[in-house]
Amino acid sequence: MILCVGDRIKMGHLTEALEQRLHQEVTFLPEAPDIRRQENDILLAARGADAIIYDTNAYYNDGEELIGVIKRIWRTNQVTPILLVPTSNPKNEIVKAALAAQIKNIINVALTLGEQKDQLEKILTGYYAANDDREDLRAAEAEVAEDTRTLTSFVGQLYDAKQREEKREHTVIIRKKGTPQVLLEALGTVVRVLFGIVSIVLMAIAILVLLYDNTREQLLQNLQQLWQEICAMLGIGG
């Protein structure tokens, strides 16, 4: 079963190809100006469908928003989306957004009715997927690849600039304070941390000593033994 989202009359030639040549059952969902309000209706109507054909020209949503909803529906029900677009111009916003979202089942309604039917049949029979034979979309795919490279390059430049700025700030700090001062500050931080740890350990020992007699006696014995071992290692009398 194929779900067609759009005007039944405008899509009549495709319905003919679906029913007579591909022997598919066809059901229609009327067009709506905002695909976001139609999302649930499409999900319900597409139960058991093999594909959904969208007339993208019926929506006022911009390309990214339109394709975003279509991809969300596709991700939810795993039903193949097929897009009717007004052109395969590589600069077309909908075409570029679709290709960027890995939606390549596109029918150019600017072509003749016979050519549109041919594209639909090749999509549904898996011809395009098996042969990668969409010369009409190659230029648009190149545009998307170039946009991706430009974005990646821009992000990389921002990262490099951030790294240079952090390095420069670090160098300025060292020059202002001087290397010895920076090292002393680092050493001071380490010493403070160590004293903090020792203080916590001593407080814990003190609490235990105050609470338990046995612990106090055992602790004094251990400390005496430890002192004797340290003296023996240093070769002094304990």
mmCIF file of C-alpha atoms in Angstrom:
data_model
loop_
_atom_site.group_PDB
_atom_site.id
_atom_site.type_symbol
_atom_site.label_atom_id
_atom_site.label_comp_id
_atom_site.label_asym_id
_atom_site.label_seq_id
_atom_site.Cartn_x
_atom_site.Cartn_y
_atom_site.Cartn_z
ATOM 1 C CA MET A 1 0.000 0.000 0.000
ATOM 2 C CA ILE A 2 1.190 3.501 -0.875
ATOM 3 C CA LEU A 3 0.062 6.571 1.070
ATOM 4 C CA CYS A 4 -0.121 9.779 -0.967
ATOM 5 C CA VAL A 5 -0.151 13.004 1.037
ATOM 6 C CA GLY A 6 -1.514 15.719 -1.218
ATOM 7 C CA ASP A 7 -4.162 16.528 -3.779
ATOM 8 C CA ARG A 8 -5.726 13.450 -5.439
ATOM 9 C CA ILE A 9 -6.198 15.198 -8.787
ATOM 10 C CA LYS A 10 -2.663 16.646 -8.969
ATOM 11 C CA MET A 11 -1.229 13.221 -8.195
ATOM 12 C CA GLY A 12 -3.602 11.358 -10.484
ATOM 13 C CA HIS A 13 -0.934 10.348 -13.019
ATOM 14 C CA LEU A 14 1.178 8.821 -10.261
ATOM 15 C CA THR A 15 -1.851 7.007 -8.881
ATOM 16 C CA GLU A 16 -2.382 5.519 -12.329
ATOM 17 C CA ALA A 17 1.186 4.228 -12.453
ATOM 18 C CA LEU A 18 0.909 2.831 -8.927
ATOM 19 C CA GLU A 19 -2.345 0.981 -9.515
ATOM 20 C CA GLN A 20 -2.021 -0.153 -13.124
ATOM 21 C CA ARG A 21 1.694 -0.780 -13.562
ATOM 22 C CA LEU A 22 2.911 -1.514 -10.042
ATOM 23 C CA HIS A 23 -0.351 -3.065 -8.789
ATOM 24 C CA GLN A 24 -0.250 -1.101 -5.567
ATOM 25 C CA GLU A 25 -3.200 -0.115 -3.409
ATOM 26 C CA VAL A 26 -3.268 3.670 -3.027
ATOM 27 C CA THR A 27 -4.746 5.701 -0.184
ATOM 28 C CA PHE A 28 -4.841 9.484 0.139
ATOM 29 C CA LEU A 29 -4.424 11.964 2.975
ATOM 30 C CA PRO A 30 -5.534 15.509 2.038
ATOM 31 C CA GLU A 31 -2.859 18.184 1.860
ATOM 32 C CA ALA A 32 -2.307 20.597 4.754
ATOM 33 C CA PRO A 33 -0.392 23.888 4.890
ATOM 34 C CA ASP A 34 1.671 22.936 7.976
ATOM 35 C CA ILE A 35 3.192 19.455 8.097
ATOM 36 C CA ARG A 36 3.788 19.753 11.846
ATOM 37 C CA ARG A 37 0.021 19.689 12.488
ATOM 38 C CA GLN A 38 -0.359 16.742 10.123
ATOM 39 C CA GLU A 39 2.415 14.572 11.571
ATOM 40 C CA ASN A 40 0.190 12.345 13.737
ATOM 41 C CA ASP A 41 -2.371 11.950 10.920
ATOM 42 C CA ILE A 42 0.391 10.772 8.581
ATOM 43 C CA LEU A 43 1.715 8.288 11.135
ATOM 44 C CA LEU A 44 -1.756 6.814 11.640
ATOM 45 C CA ALA A 45 -2.617 6.706 7.929
ATOM 46 C CA ALA A 46 0.722 5.119 7.009
ATOM 47 C CA ARG A 47 0.202 1.945 9.059
ATOM 48 C CA GLY A 48 1.000 -0.987 6.794
ATOM 49 C CA ALA A 49 2.223 1.282 3.970
ATOM 50 C CA ASP A 50 5.288 0.531 1.854
ATOM 51 C CA ALA A 51 5.951 4.184 1.023
ATOM 52 C CA ILE A 52 4.636 7.695 1.608
ATOM 53 C CA ILE A 53 4.573 10.171 -1.273
ATOM 54 C CA TYR A 54 4.681 13.803 -0.143
ATOM 55 C CA ASP A 55 3.733 16.760 -2.320
ATOM 56 C CA THR A 56 6.239 19.181 -0.783
ATOM 57 C CA ASN A 57 4.814 22.098 -2.762
ATOM 58 C CA ALA A 58 1.630 21.952 -0.647
ATOM 59 C CA TYR A 59 3.413 23.057 2.540
ATOM 60 C CA TYR A 60 4.521 26.511 3.623
ATOM 61 C CA ASN A 61 7.185 25.104 5.983
ATOM 62 C CA ASP A 62 10.756 25.943 5.039
ATOM 63 C CA GLY A 63 12.980 23.183 3.686
ATOM 64 C CA GLU A 64 14.762 22.214 6.897
ATOM 65 C CA GLU A 65 11.554 22.158 8.960
ATOM 66 C CA LEU A 66 9.668 20.173 6.329
ATOM 67 C CA ILE A 67 12.425 17.585 5.890
ATOM 68 C CA GLY A 68 12.933 17.428 9.648
ATOM 69 C CA VAL A 69 9.322 16.288 10.177
ATOM 70 C CA ILE A 70 9.438 13.871 7.236
ATOM 71 C CA LYS A 71 12.636 12.301 8.551
ATOM 72 C CA ARG A 72 11.101 12.031 12.033
ATOM 73 C CA ILE A 73 8.118 10.170 10.562
ATOM 74 C CA TRP A 74 10.479 7.927 8.604
ATOM 75 C CA ARG A 75 12.523 7.187 11.715
ATOM 76 C CA THR A 76 9.331 6.349 13.637
ATOM 77 C CA ASN A 77 7.543 4.023 11.214
ATOM 78 C CA GLN A 78 10.357 2.996 8.819
ATOM 79 C CA VAL A 79 8.107 3.747 5.829
ATOM 80 C CA THR A 80 10.068 4.990 2.808
ATOM 81 C CA PRO A 81 9.455 8.695 2.010
ATOM 82 C CA ILE A 82 9.158 9.833 -1.609
ATOM 83 C CA LEU A 83 9.209 13.572 -2.279
ATOM 84 C CA LEU A 84 7.554 15.474 -5.095
ATOM 85 C CA VAL A 85 9.668 18.610 -5.561
ATOM 86 C CA PRO A 86 9.169 21.502 -7.984
ATOM 87 C CA THR A 87 12.722 21.234 -9.352
ATOM 88 C CA SER A 88 15.962 19.296 -9.046
ATOM 89 C CA ASN A 89 17.965 22.540 -9.072
ATOM 90 C CA PRO A 90 21.022 21.963 -6.853
ATOM 91 C CA LYS A 91 20.330 25.273 -5.095
ATOM 92 C CA ASN A 92 16.776 24.278 -4.135
ATOM 93 C CA GLU A 93 16.364 24.395 -0.350
ATOM 94 C CA ILE A 94 14.103 21.336 -0.092
ATOM 95 C CA VAL A 95 16.294 19.206 -2.354
ATOM 96 C CA LYS A 96 19.461 20.086 -0.417
ATOM 97 C CA ALA A 97 17.792 19.495 2.969
ATOM 98 C CA ALA A 98 16.460 16.132 1.759
ATOM 99 C CA LEU A 99 19.836 14.944 0.472
ATOM 100 C CA ALA A 100 21.540 16.128 3.670
ATOM 101 C CA ALA A 101 19.032 13.945 5.584
ATOM 102 C CA GLN A 102 19.836 10.968 3.304
ATOM 103 C CA ILE A 103 16.404 11.134 1.612
ATOM 104 C CA LYS A 104 17.138 10.510 -2.066
ATOM 105 C CA ASN A 105 13.754 9.317 -3.338
ATOM 106 C CA ILE A 106 12.887 12.504 -5.217
ATOM 107 C CA ILE A 107 10.538 13.079 -8.156
ATOM 108 C CA ASN A 108 10.890 16.283 -10.155
ATOM 109 C CA VAL A 109 7.358 17.494 -11.011
ATOM 110 C CA ALA A 110 8.800 19.959 -13.532
ATOM 111 C CA LEU A 111 9.356 16.953 -15.828
ATOM 112 C CA THR A 112 6.725 15.498 -18.125
ATOM 113 C CA LEU A 113 4.098 13.182 -16.643
ATOM 114 C CA GLY A 114 5.750 10.217 -18.334
ATOM 115 C CA GLU A 115 9.172 11.093 -16.868
ATOM 116 C CA GLN A 116 7.631 11.493 -13.403
ATOM 117 C CA LYS A 117 6.047 8.052 -13.675
ATOM 118 C CA ASP A 118 9.383 6.635 -14.781
ATOM 119 C CA GLN A 119 11.138 8.120 -11.734
ATOM 120 C CA LEU A 120 8.432 6.767 -9.413
ATOM 121 C CA GLU A 121 8.694 3.265 -10.857
ATOM 122 C CA LYS A 122 12.490 3.264 -10.604
ATOM 123 C CA ILE A 123 12.282 4.360 -6.968
ATOM 124 C CA LEU A 124 9.747 1.708 -5.962
ATOM 125 C CA THR A 125 11.410 -1.124 -7.891
ATOM 126 C CA GLY A 126 14.786 -0.295 -6.299
ATOM 127 C CA TYR A 127 16.439 0.610 -9.609
ATOM 128 C CA TYR A 128 17.984 3.859 -8.368
ATOM 129 C CA ALA A 129 19.161 2.316 -5.097
ATOM 130 C CA ALA A 130 20.828 -0.592 -6.933
ATOM 131 C CA ASN A 131 22.450 1.432 -9.716
ATOM 132 C CA ASP A 132 23.086 4.847 -8.112
ATOM 133 C CA ASP A 133 21.720 6.324 -11.321
ATOM 134 C CA ARG A 134 20.465 9.782 -10.305
ATOM 135 C CA GLU A 135 22.428 12.116 -12.526
ATOM 136 C CA ASP A 136 19.766 14.787 -11.931
ATOM 137 C CA LEU A 137 20.734 14.876 -8.239
ATOM 138 C CA ARG A 138 24.519 14.730 -8.600
ATOM 139 C CA ALA A 139 24.915 18.509 -8.708
ATOM 140 C CA ALA A 140 22.716 18.913 -5.617
ATOM 141 C CA GLU A 141 24.717 16.240 -3.774
ATOM 142 C CA ALA A 142 27.905 18.127 -4.667
ATOM 143 C CA GLU A 143 26.354 21.310 -3.230
ATOM 144 C CA VAL A 144 25.521 19.504 0.021
ATOM 145 C CA ALA A 145 29.044 18.055 0.219
ATOM 146 C CA GLU A 146 30.543 21.504 -0.332
ATOM 147 C CA ASP A 147 28.306 23.023 2.360
ATOM 148 C CA THR A 148 29.428 20.267 4.760
ATOM 149 C CA ARG A 149 33.101 20.879 3.964
ATOM 150 C CA THR A 150 32.637 24.619 4.472
ATOM 151 C CA LEU A 151 30.927 24.088 7.829
ATOM 152 C CA THR A 152 33.601 21.599 8.950
ATOM 153 C CA SER A 153 36.341 24.012 7.921
ATOM 154 C CA PHE A 154 34.633 26.867 9.771
ATOM 155 C CA VAL A 155 34.303 24.797 12.954
ATOM 156 C CA GLY A 156 37.949 23.749 12.658
ATOM 157 C CA GLN A 157 39.038 27.376 12.274
ATOM 158 C CA LEU A 158 37.047 28.361 15.369
ATOM 159 C CA TYR A 159 38.668 25.553 17.367
ATOM 160 C CA ASP A 160 42.163 26.501 16.194
ATOM 161 C CA ALA A 161 41.521 30.155 17.031
ATOM 162 C CA LYS A 162 40.330 29.181 20.516
ATOM 163 C CA GLN A 163 43.433 27.040 21.062
ATOM 164 C CA ARG A 164 45.717 29.896 19.937
ATOM 165 C CA GLU A 165 43.924 32.360 22.216
ATOM 166 C CA GLU A 166 44.213 30.048 25.239
ATOM 167 C CA LYS A 167 47.906 29.464 24.514
ATOM 168 C CA ARG A 168 48.501 33.203 24.150
ATOM 169 C CA GLU A 169 46.693 33.973 27.423
ATOM 170 C CA HIS A 170 48.699 31.280 29.221
ATOM 171 C CA THR A 171 51.955 32.706 27.822
ATOM 172 C CA VAL A 172 50.985 36.237 28.886
ATOM 173 C CA ILE A 173 50.239 35.039 32.430
ATOM 174 C CA ILE A 174 53.639 33.323 32.691
ATOM 175 C CA ARG A 175 55.442 36.379 31.322
ATOM 176 C CA LYS A 176 53.651 38.704 33.731
ATOM 177 C CA LYS A 177 54.311 36.601 36.786
ATOM 178 C CA GLY A 178 57.583 35.015 35.760
ATOM 179 C CA THR A 179 58.275 31.299 35.580
ATOM 180 C CA PRO A 180 59.594 31.043 39.186
ATOM 181 C CA GLN A 181 56.443 32.672 40.532
ATOM 182 C CA VAL A 182 54.207 30.315 38.528
ATOM 183 C CA LEU A 183 56.154 27.308 39.830
ATOM 184 C CA LEU A 184 55.956 28.601 43.413
ATOM 185 C CA GLU A 185 52.194 29.063 43.102
ATOM 186 C CA ALA A 186 51.837 25.516 41.780
ATOM 187 C CA LEU A 187 54.017 24.178 44.614
ATOM 188 C CA GLY A 188 51.978 26.136 47.144
ATOM 189 C CA THR A 189 48.783 24.595 45.808
ATOM 190 C CA VAL A 190 50.242 21.076 46.146
ATOM 191 C CA VAL A 191 51.397 21.778 49.712
ATOM 192 C CA ARG A 192 47.987 23.137 50.698
ATOM 193 C CA VAL A 193 46.291 20.033 49.325
ATOM 194 C CA LEU A 194 48.691 17.740 51.212
ATOM 195 C CA PHE A 195 48.192 19.643 54.485
ATOM 196 C CA GLY A 196 44.440 19.397 53.975
ATOM 197 C CA ILE A 197 44.629 15.641 53.572
ATOM 198 C CA VAL A 198 46.909 15.265 56.622
ATOM 199 C CA SER A 199 44.565 17.432 58.704
ATOM 200 C CA ILE A 200 41.565 15.299 57.798
ATOM 201 C CA VAL A 201 43.442 12.080 58.648
ATOM 202 C CA LEU A 202 44.633 13.490 61.999
ATOM 203 C CA MET A 203 41.140 14.655 62.904
ATOM 204 C CA ALA A 204 39.747 11.207 62.123
ATOM 205 C CA ILE A 205 42.437 9.578 64.266
ATOM 206 C CA ALA A 206 41.749 11.990 67.118
ATOM 207 C CA ILE A 207 38.043 11.212 67.062
ATOM 208 C CA LEU A 208 38.715 7.485 67.131
ATOM 209 C CA VAL A 209 41.213 7.868 69.988
ATOM 210 C CA LEU A 210 38.733 9.839 72.047
ATOM 211 C CA LEU A 211 35.888 7.407 71.449
ATOM 212 C CA TYR A 212 37.539 4.033 71.893
ATOM 213 C CA ASP A 213 40.094 2.995 74.556
ATOM 214 C CA ASN A 214 41.226 -0.061 72.639
ATOM 215 C CA THR A 215 41.796 2.051 69.536
ATOM 216 C CA ARG A 216 43.894 4.527 71.531
ATOM 217 C CA GLU A 217 46.136 1.821 72.963
ATOM 218 C CA GLN A 218 46.525 0.133 69.570
ATOM 219 C CA LEU A 219 47.258 3.448 67.899
ATOM 220 C CA LEU A 220 49.979 4.340 70.444
ATOM 221 C CA GLN A 221 51.595 0.941 69.975
ATOM 222 C CA ASN A 222 51.527 1.324 66.183
ATOM 223 C CA LEU A 223 52.955 4.829 66.340
ATOM 224 C CA GLN A 224 55.757 3.651 68.671
ATOM 225 C CA GLN A 225 56.577 0.744 66.360
ATOM 226 C CA LEU A 226 56.524 3.069 63.335
ATOM 227 C CA TRP A 227 58.893 5.496 65.077
ATOM 228 C CA GLN A 228 61.298 2.686 65.925
ATOM 229 C CA GLU A 229 61.300 1.477 62.305
ATOM 230 C CA ILE A 230 61.963 5.002 61.031
ATOM 231 C CA CYS A 231 64.838 5.413 63.497
ATOM 232 C CA ALA A 232 66.301 2.058 62.475
ATOM 233 C CA MET A 233 66.141 3.038 58.788
ATOM 234 C CA LEU A 234 67.859 6.345 59.530
ATOM 235 C CA GLY A 235 70.469 4.661 61.792
ATOM 236 C CA ILE A 236 69.660 6.716 64.881
ATOM 237 C CA GLY A 237 68.692 5.691 68.347
ATOM 238 C CA GLY A 238 64.955 5.470 69.002
#
